[in-house]
Coordinates of C-alpha atoms in Angstrom, one line a residue:
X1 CA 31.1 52.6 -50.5
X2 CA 33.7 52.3 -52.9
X3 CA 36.6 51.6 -50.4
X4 CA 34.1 48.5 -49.2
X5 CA 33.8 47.3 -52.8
X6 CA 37.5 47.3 -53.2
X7 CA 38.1 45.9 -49.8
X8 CA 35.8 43.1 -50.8
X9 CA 37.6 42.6 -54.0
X10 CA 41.0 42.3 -52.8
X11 CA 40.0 39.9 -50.3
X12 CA 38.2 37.5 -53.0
X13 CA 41.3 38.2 -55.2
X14 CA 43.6 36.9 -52.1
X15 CA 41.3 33.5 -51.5
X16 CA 41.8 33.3 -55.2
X17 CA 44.9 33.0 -55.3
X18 CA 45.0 30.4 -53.1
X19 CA 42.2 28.6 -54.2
X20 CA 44.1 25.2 -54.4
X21 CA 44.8 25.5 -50.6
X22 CA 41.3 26.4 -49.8
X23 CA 40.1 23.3 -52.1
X24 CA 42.6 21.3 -49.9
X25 CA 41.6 22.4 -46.3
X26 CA 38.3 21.9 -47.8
X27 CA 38.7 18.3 -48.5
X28 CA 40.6 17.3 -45.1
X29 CA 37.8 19.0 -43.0
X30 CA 35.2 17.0 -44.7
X31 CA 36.9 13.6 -44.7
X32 CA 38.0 14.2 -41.0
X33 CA 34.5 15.3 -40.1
X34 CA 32.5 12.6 -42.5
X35 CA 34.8 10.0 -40.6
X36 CA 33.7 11.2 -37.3
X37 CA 30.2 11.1 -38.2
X38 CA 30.5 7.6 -39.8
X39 CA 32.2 6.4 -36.3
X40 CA 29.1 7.3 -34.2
X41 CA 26.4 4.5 -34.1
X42 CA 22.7 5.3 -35.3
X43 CA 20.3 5.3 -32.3
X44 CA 17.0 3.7 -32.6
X45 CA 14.3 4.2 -30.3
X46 CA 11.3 2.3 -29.3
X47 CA 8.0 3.4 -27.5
X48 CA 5.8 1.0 -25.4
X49 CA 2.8 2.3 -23.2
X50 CA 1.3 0.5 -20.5
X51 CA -1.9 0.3 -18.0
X52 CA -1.1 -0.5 -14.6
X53 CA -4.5 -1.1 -12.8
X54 CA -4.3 -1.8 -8.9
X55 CA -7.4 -3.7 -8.0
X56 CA -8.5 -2.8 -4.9
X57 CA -10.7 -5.6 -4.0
X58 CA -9.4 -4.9 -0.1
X59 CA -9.2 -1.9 1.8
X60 CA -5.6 -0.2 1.9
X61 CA -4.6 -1.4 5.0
X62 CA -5.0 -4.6 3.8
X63 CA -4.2 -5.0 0.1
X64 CA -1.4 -2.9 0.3
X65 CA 0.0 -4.1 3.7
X66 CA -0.9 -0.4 4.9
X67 CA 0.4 1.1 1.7
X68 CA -2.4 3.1 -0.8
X69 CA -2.9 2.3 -4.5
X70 CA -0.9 5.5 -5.5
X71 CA 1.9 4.7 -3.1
X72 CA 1.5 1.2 -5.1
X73 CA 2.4 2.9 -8.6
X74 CA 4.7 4.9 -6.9
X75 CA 6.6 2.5 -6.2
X76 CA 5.6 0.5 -9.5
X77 CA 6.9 3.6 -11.2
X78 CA 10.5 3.0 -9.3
X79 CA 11.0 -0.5 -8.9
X80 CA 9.9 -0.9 -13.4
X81 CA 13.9 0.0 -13.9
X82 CA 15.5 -1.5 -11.3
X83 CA 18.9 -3.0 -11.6
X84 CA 17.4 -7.0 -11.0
X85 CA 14.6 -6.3 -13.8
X86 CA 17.4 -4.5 -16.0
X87 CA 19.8 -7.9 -15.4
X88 CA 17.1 -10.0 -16.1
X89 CA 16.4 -7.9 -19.5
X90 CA 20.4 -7.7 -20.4
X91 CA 20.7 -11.5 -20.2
X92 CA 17.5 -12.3 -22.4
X93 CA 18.7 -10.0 -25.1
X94 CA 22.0 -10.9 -25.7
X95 CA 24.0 -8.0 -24.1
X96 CA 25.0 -10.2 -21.6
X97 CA 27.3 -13.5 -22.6
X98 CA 27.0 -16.4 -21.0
X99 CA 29.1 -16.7 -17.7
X100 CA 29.8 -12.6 -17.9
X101 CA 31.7 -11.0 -14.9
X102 CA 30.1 -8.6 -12.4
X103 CA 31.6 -5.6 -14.3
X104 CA 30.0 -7.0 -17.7
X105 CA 26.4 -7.1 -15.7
X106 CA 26.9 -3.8 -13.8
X107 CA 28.0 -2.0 -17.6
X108 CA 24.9 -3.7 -18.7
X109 CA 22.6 -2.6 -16.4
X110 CA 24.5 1.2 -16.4
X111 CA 23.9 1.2 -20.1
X112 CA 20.0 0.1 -19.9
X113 CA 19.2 2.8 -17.0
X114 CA 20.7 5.4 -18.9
X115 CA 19.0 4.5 -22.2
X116 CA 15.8 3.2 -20.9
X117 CA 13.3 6.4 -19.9
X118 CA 9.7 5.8 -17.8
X119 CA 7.4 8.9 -18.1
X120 CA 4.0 9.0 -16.2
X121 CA 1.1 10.0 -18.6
X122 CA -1.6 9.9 -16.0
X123 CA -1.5 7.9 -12.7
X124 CA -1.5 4.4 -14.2
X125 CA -0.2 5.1 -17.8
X126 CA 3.3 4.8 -18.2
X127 CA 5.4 5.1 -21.6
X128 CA 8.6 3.6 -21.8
X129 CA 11.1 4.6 -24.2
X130 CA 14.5 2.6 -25.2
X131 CA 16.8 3.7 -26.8
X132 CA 19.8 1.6 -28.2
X133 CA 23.0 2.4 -29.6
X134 CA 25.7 -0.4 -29.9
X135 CA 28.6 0.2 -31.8
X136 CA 29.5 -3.4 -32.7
X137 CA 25.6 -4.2 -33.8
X138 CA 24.7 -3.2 -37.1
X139 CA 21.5 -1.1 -37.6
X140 CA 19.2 -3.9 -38.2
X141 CA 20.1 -5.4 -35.1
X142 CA 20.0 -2.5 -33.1
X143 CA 16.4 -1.9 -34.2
X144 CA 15.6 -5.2 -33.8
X145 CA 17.6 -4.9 -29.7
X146 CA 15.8 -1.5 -29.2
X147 CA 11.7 -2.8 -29.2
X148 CA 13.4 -6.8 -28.0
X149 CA 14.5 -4.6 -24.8
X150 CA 11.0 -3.2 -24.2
X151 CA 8.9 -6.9 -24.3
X152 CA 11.8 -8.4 -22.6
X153 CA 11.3 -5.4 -19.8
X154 CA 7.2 -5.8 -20.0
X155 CA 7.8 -9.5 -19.5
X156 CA 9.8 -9.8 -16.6
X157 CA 7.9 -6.7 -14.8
X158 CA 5.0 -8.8 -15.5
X159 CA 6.5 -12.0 -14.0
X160 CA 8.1 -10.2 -11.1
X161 CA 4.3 -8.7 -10.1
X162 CA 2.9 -11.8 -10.1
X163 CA 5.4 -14.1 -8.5
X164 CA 6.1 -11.0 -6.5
X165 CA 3.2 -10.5 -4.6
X166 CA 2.7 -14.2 -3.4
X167 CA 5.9 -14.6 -2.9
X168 CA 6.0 -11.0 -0.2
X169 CA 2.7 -12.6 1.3
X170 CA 4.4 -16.0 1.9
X171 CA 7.4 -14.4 3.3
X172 CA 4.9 -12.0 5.7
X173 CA 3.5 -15.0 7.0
X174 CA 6.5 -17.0 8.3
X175 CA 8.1 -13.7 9.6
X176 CA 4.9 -13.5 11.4
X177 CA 4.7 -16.6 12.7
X178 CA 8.0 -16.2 13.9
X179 CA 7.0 -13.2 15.6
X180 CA 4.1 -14.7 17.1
X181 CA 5.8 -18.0 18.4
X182 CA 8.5 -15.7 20.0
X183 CA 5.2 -13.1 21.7
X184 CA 3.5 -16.1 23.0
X185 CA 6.7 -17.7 24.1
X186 CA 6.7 -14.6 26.2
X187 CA 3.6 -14.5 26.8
X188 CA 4.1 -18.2 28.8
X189 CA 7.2 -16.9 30.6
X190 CA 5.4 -14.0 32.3
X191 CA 2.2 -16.0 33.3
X192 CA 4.6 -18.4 34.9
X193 CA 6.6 -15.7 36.7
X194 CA 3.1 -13.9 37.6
X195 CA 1.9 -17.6 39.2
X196 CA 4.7 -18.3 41.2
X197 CA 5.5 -14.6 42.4
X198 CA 1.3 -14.7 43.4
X199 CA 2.0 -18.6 45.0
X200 CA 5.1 -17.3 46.7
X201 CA 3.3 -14.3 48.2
X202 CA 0.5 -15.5 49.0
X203 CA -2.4 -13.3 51.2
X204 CA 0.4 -10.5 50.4
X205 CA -1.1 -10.1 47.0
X206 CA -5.1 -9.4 46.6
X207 CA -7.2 -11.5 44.1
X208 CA -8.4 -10.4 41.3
X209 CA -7.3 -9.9 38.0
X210 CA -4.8 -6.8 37.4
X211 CA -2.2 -5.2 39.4
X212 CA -2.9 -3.6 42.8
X213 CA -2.7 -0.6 41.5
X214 CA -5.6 -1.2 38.6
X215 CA -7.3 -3.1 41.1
X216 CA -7.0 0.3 43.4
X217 CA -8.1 2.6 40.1
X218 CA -11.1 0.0 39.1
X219 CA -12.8 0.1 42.5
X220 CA -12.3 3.8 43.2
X221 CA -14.6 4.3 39.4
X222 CA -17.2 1.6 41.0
X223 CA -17.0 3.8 44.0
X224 CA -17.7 7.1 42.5
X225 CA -20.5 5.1 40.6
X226 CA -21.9 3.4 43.7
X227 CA -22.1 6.7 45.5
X228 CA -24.4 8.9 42.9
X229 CA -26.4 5.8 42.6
X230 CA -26.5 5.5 46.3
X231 CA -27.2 9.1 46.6
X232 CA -30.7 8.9 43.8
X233 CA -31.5 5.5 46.2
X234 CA -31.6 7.9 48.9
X235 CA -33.4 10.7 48.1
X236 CA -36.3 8.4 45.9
X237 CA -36.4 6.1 49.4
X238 CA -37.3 9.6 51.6
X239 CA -39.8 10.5 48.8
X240 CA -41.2 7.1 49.4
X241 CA -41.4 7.8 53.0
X242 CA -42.9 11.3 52.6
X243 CA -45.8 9.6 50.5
X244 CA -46.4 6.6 52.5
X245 CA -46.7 8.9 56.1
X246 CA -49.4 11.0 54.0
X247 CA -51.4 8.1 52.9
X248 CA -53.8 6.1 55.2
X249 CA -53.7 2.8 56.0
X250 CA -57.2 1.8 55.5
X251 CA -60.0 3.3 54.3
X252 CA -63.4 3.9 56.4
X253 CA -66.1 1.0 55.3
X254 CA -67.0 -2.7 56.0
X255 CA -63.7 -4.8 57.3
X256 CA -62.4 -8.1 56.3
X257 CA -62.2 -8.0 52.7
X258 CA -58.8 -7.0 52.0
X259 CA -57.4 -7.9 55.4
X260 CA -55.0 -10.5 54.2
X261 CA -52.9 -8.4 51.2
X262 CA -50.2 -7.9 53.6
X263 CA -49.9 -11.4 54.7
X264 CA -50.0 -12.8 51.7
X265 CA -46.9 -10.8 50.7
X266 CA -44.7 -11.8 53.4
X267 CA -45.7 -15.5 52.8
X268 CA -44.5 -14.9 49.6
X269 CA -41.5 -13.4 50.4
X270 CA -40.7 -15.8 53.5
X271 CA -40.8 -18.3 50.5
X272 CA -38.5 -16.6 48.5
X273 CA -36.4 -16.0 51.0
X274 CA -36.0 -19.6 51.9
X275 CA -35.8 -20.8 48.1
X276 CA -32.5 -18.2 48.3
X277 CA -31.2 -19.9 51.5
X278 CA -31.9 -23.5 49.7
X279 CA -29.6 -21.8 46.8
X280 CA -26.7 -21.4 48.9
X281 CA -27.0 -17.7 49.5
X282 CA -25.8 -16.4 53.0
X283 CA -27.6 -13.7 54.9
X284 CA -24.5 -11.2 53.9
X285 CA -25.9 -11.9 50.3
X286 CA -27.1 -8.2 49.2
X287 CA -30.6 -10.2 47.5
X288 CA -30.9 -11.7 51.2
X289 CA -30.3 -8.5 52.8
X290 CA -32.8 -6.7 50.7
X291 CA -35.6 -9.4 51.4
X292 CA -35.3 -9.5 55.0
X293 CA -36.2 -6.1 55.1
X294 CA -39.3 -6.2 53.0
X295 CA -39.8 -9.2 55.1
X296 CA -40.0 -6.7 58.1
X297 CA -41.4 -4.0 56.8
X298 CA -44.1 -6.3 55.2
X299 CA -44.6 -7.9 59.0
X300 CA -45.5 -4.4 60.5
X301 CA -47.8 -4.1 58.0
X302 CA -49.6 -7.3 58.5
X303 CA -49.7 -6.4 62.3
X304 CA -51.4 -3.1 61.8
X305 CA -53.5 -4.6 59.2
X306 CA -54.7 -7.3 62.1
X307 CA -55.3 -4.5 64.9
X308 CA -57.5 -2.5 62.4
X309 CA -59.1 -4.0 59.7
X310 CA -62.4 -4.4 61.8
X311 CA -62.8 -0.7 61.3
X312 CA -62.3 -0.6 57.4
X313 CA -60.9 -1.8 54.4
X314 CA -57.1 -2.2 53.7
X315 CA -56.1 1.0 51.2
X316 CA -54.7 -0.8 48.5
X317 CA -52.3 3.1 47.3
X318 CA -50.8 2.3 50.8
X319 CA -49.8 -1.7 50.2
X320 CA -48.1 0.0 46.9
X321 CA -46.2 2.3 48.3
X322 CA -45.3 0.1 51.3
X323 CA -43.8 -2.5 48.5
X324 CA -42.0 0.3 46.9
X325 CA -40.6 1.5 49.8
X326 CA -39.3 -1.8 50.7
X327 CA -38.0 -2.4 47.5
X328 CA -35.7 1.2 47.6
X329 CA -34.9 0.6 51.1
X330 CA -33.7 -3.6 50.0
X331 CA -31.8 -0.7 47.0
X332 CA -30.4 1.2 49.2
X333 CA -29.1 -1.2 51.7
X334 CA -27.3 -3.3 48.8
X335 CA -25.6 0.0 48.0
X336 CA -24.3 0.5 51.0
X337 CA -23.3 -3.0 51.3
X338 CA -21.2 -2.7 48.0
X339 CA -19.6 0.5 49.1
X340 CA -18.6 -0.7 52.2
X341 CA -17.2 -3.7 50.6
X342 CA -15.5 -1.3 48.0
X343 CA -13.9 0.9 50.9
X344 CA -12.6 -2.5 52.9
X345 CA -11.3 -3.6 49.2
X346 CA -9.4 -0.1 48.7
X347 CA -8.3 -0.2 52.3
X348 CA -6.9 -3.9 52.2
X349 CA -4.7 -3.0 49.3
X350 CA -3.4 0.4 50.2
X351 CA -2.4 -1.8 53.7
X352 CA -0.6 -3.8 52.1
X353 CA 0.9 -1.5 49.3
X354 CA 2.4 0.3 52.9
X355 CA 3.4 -2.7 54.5
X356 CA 4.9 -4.3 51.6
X357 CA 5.9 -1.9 49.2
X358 CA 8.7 -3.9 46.9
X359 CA 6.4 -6.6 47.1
X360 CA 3.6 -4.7 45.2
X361 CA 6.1 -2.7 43.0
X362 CA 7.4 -5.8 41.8
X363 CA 3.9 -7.5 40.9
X364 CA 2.6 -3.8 39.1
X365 CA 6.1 -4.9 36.9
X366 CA 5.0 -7.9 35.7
X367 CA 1.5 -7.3 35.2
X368 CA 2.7 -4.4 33.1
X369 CA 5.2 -6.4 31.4
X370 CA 2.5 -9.0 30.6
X371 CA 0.1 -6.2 29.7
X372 CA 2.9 -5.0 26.9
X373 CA 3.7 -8.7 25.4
X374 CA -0.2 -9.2 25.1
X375 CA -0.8 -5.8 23.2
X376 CA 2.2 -7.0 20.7
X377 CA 0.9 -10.6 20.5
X378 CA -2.4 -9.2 19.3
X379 CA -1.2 -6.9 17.1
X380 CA 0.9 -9.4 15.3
X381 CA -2.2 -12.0 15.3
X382 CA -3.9 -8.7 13.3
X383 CA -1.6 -8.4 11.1
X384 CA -0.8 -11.8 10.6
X385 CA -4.7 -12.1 9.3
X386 CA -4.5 -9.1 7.3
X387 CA -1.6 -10.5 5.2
X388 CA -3.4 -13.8 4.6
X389 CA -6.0 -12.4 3.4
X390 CA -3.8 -10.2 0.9
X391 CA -2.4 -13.3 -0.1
X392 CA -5.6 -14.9 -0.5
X393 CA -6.4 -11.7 -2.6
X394 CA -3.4 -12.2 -4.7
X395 CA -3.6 -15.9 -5.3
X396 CA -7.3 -15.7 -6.3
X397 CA -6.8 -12.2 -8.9
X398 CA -4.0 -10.2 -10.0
X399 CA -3.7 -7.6 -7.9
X400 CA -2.1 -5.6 -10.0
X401 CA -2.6 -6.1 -13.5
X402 CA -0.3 -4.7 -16.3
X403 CA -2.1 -3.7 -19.6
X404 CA -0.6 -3.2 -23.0
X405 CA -2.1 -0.2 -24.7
X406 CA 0.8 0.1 -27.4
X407 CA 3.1 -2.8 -27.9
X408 CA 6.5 -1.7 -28.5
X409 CA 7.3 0.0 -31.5
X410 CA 9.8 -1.1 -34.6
X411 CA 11.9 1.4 -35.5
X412 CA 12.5 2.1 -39.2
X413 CA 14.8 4.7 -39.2
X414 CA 17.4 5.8 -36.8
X415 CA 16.3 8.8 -34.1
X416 CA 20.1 10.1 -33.5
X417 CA 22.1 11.2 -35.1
X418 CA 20.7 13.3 -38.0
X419 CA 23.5 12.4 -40.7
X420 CA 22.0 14.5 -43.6
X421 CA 22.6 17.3 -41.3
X422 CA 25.5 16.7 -39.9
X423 CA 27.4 16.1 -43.7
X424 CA 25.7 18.9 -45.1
X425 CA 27.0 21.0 -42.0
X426 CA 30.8 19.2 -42.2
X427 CA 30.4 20.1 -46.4
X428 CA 30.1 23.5 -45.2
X429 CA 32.7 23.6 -42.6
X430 CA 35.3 22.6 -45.1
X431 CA 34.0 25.0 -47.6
X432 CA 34.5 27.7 -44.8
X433 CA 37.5 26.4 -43.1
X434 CA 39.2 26.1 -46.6
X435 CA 38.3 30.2 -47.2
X436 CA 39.3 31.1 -43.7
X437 CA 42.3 30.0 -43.9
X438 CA 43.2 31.2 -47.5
X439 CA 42.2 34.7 -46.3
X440 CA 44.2 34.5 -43.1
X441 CA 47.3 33.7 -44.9
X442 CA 47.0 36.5 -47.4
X443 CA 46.2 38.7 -44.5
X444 CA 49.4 37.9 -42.6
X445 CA 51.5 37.5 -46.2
X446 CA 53.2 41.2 -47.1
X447 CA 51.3 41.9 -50.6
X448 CA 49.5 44.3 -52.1
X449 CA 46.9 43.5 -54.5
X450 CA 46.0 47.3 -55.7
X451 CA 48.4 50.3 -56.8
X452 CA 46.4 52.0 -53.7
X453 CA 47.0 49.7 -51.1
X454 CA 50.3 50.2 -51.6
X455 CA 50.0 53.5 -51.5
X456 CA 48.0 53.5 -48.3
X457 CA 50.4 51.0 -46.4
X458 CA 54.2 53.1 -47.7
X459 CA 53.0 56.5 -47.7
X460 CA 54.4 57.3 -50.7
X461 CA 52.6 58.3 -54.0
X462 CA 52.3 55.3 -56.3
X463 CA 53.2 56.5 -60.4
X464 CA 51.7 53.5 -62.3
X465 CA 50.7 49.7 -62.4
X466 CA 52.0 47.0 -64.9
X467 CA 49.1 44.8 -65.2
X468 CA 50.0 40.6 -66.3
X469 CA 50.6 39.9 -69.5
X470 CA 48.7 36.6 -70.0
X471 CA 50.0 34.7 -72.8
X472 CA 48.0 31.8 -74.9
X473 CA 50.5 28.8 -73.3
X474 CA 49.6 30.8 -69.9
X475 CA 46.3 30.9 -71.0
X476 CA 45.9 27.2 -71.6
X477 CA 47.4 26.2 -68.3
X478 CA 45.3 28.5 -66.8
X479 CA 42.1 26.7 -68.4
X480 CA 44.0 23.3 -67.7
X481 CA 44.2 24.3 -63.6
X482 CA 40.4 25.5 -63.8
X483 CA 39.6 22.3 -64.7
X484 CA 41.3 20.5 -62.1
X485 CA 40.1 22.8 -59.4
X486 CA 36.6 22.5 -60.7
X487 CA 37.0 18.8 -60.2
X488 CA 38.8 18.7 -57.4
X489 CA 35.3 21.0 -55.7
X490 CA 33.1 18.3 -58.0
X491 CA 34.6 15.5 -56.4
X492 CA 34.0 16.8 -52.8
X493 CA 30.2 17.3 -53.8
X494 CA 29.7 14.6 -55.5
X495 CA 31.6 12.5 -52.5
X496 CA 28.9 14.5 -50.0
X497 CA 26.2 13.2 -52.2
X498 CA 27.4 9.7 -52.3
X499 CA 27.4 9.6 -48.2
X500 CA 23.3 11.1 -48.6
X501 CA 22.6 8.8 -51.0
X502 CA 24.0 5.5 -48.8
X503 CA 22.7 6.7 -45.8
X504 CA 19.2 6.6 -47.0
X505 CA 19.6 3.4 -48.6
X506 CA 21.0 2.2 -45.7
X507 CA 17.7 3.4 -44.0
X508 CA 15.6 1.6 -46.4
X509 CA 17.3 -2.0 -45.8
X510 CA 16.6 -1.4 -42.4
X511 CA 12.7 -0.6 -42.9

């Protein structure tokens, strides 16, 4: 314990004596340092937070052009800071000149991306933070730049959305156009092509609308349609058959009275039949086919009606089902009509895909190429209306309105740097550089302060010390140095807190 005590002496006694350099390294530290700090510009910082509310009066495919309201502040979020908004700011605050260069703007917009922060509070809430730092403004007017950059920001982000939005909708509509002129140019080129190929090959290429192939496809569907309908017309017409064979014609009882159902159904239908014939229809006409054979069927029944109605009445459940099985007979026969016409249809093109194979190869590529340029000229005509009616949206209401919840703030007092700190730290910094290197130097410096370092460091056993004889001149310079050294340390102090003292007055001009 007593070794560290005298350790700890002699190395106070060796800064000591060197106090004068230790108050000297002292002083250059903190003037370097206090110089340094005085170089770096205060930073002032200003806070703005704004609403950005999407109104969705359209669905997303059309008031976003496809594009959801989150993908909206998404890209809100990204396109707030971008380098046309930030020029726009630079040259409204003054950090641009007049006629400045493309290096001055790029610098300018460097300097505002790096010093200009968006942070997403909630999905629509942003706070934006500047923060401005120019060495050749004073404080004042870097406060005064720092909130100045945040409305000239809100301002031009509010512009941009609203000129922004008509102007994309304008520009969506004559791209469109331009599309569409170009489609339906296309559009007239094929049909042309399609007319003259069909006039040049003419009884080579089937009517109808479609390539042979579709034409092929469609009536092979009708076909398998036809056939289970022609099937159910079949077995109800047997079932017909079945109950008209089990039902008698007349019924037993005095004659005459209902003797002339029968004929009076074919006179009706013989009437029917030549109303049809007046209308133009020929006897291959399914509704003709079908009436001339309830027209027969309806004769035999009149016939048999005439041989025996003396011996009864007509049985009115037969003259029903007679009519119904004329009617599924006239049913089936147009079905097999149509399927026949089908299967000559299916026959005629495959015949001529055989015998004329380019020919048809060559028609199913334009009709597909036609097929294509109509889908596109469609979708374009969608979309063309979609975007109008965005436009509409946006010309009407702001679709996207920007709200300012708190207006940019004005900084009273500088954010970076933290001088009080910093001079305090620098005062301390000299104070310890001044000691550190005071004790180095008597650390490298051959001397012995005590009678047993010496002895420790030679080996040799030490007899006796002389201690100093201090006179009263010595004395008196000795007071006379304190002094000075006392002042010297004052001054250093008191010069620390001088630069407190300014810098908070300089704060309070700026408030």
């Amino acid at each position: 314990m007593n070794s560290l005590y005298d350790e700890f002496r002699v190395a106070l006694h060796s800064v000591w004596t060197r106090r004068w350099l230790v108050l000297a390294v002292a002083w250059g530290i903190c003037i370097l340092g206090w110089l340094a700090i005085a170089s770096i510009p205060n930073r002032y910082d200003s806070r703005a937070r704004l609403l950005v509310d999407i109104n969705e009066i359209l669905p997303d495919d059309v008031q976003g052009g496809g594009m959801g309201g989150r993908q909206q502040i998404d890209q809100i979020r990204e396109t707030l800071t971008s380098a046309r908004n930030l020029e726009k700011v630079a040259a409204t605050t003054g950090l641009l000149p007049a006629g400045a260069g493309e290096r001055e703007k790029a610098g300018a917009v460097a300097m505002l991306q790096k010093n200009i922060k968006v942070v997403p509070q909630q999905d629509n809430i942003f706070e934006i933070t500047s923060s401005i730092a120019v060495a050749s403004l004073s404080d004042a007017d870097n406060a005064k730049l720092a909130s100045g950059v945040l409305e000239s920001l809100i301002t031009v982000f509010r512009d941009d959305q609203l000129r922004g939005g008509r102007m994309n909708a304008r520009e969506g509509l004559k791209f469109l156009d331009a599309q569409i002129a170009d489609r339906e140019k296309a559009l007239r080129e094929v049909e042309a092509r399609r007319s003259a190929f069909e006039a040049q090959n003419i009884g080579l290429i089937p009517g109808g609308s479609g390539s042979p192939a579709q034409r092929v496809e469609a009536a092979r569907a009708e076909l398998s349609q036809i056939d289970s309908q022609l099937v159910s017309a079949q077995a109800q017409l047997a079932a017909a058959n079945g109950q008209l064979a089990s039902t008698p014609q007349t019924i037993p009882g005095v004659g005459g009275v209902g003797g002339g159902v029968a004929r009076q159904q074919l006179a009706g239908a013989q009437n029917e039949l030549s109303s049809m014939r007046s209308r133009g229809l020929t006897d291959a006409h399914p509704d003709v086919i079908a009436l001339k054979s309830q027209i027969a069927s309806l004769k035999a029944t009149a016939d048999r009606e005439g041989s025996g109605g003396a011996g009864g009445m007509q049985n009115p459940a037969y003259a029903s089902l007679a009519a119904m099985r004329a009617e599924r007979q006239a049913t089936v026969s147009a079905l097999s009509s149509r399927k026949s016409q089908l299967l000559g249809d299916i026959a005629k093109i495959t015949a001529q895909q055989i015998q004329n194979p380019g020919i048809a190869a060559e028609y199913d590529r334009i009709n597909g190429e036609y097929t294509a340029f109509k889908a596109q000229y469609d979708k374009l005509l969608a979309q063309r209306e979609q975007v109008r009616l965005r436009g509409e949206v946006q010309t009407e209401t702001d679709a996207i309105k920007v709200e300012l919840l708190d207006p940019p703030s004005k900084p009273t007092s500088p954010a970076a740097p933290n001088r009080p700190l910093f001079l305090t730290l620098v005062l301390f910094a000299g104070l310890g550089g001044g000691i550190g290197v005071a004790f180095g130097l008597g650390q490298v410096r051959t001397s012995y302060a005590t009678a047993g370092k010496l002895e420790r460091a030679s080996g040799l056993p030490v007899i006796g010390s002389i201690t100093e004889v201090v006179t009263p001149e010595r004395h008196l310079d000795r007071r006379k140095k304190l002094v000075w050294l006392t002042g010297g340390g004052g001054a250093l102090v008191g010069l620390y807190v001088l630069l407190l003292v300014a810098e908070f007055i300089q704060r309070g001009m700026v408030a």
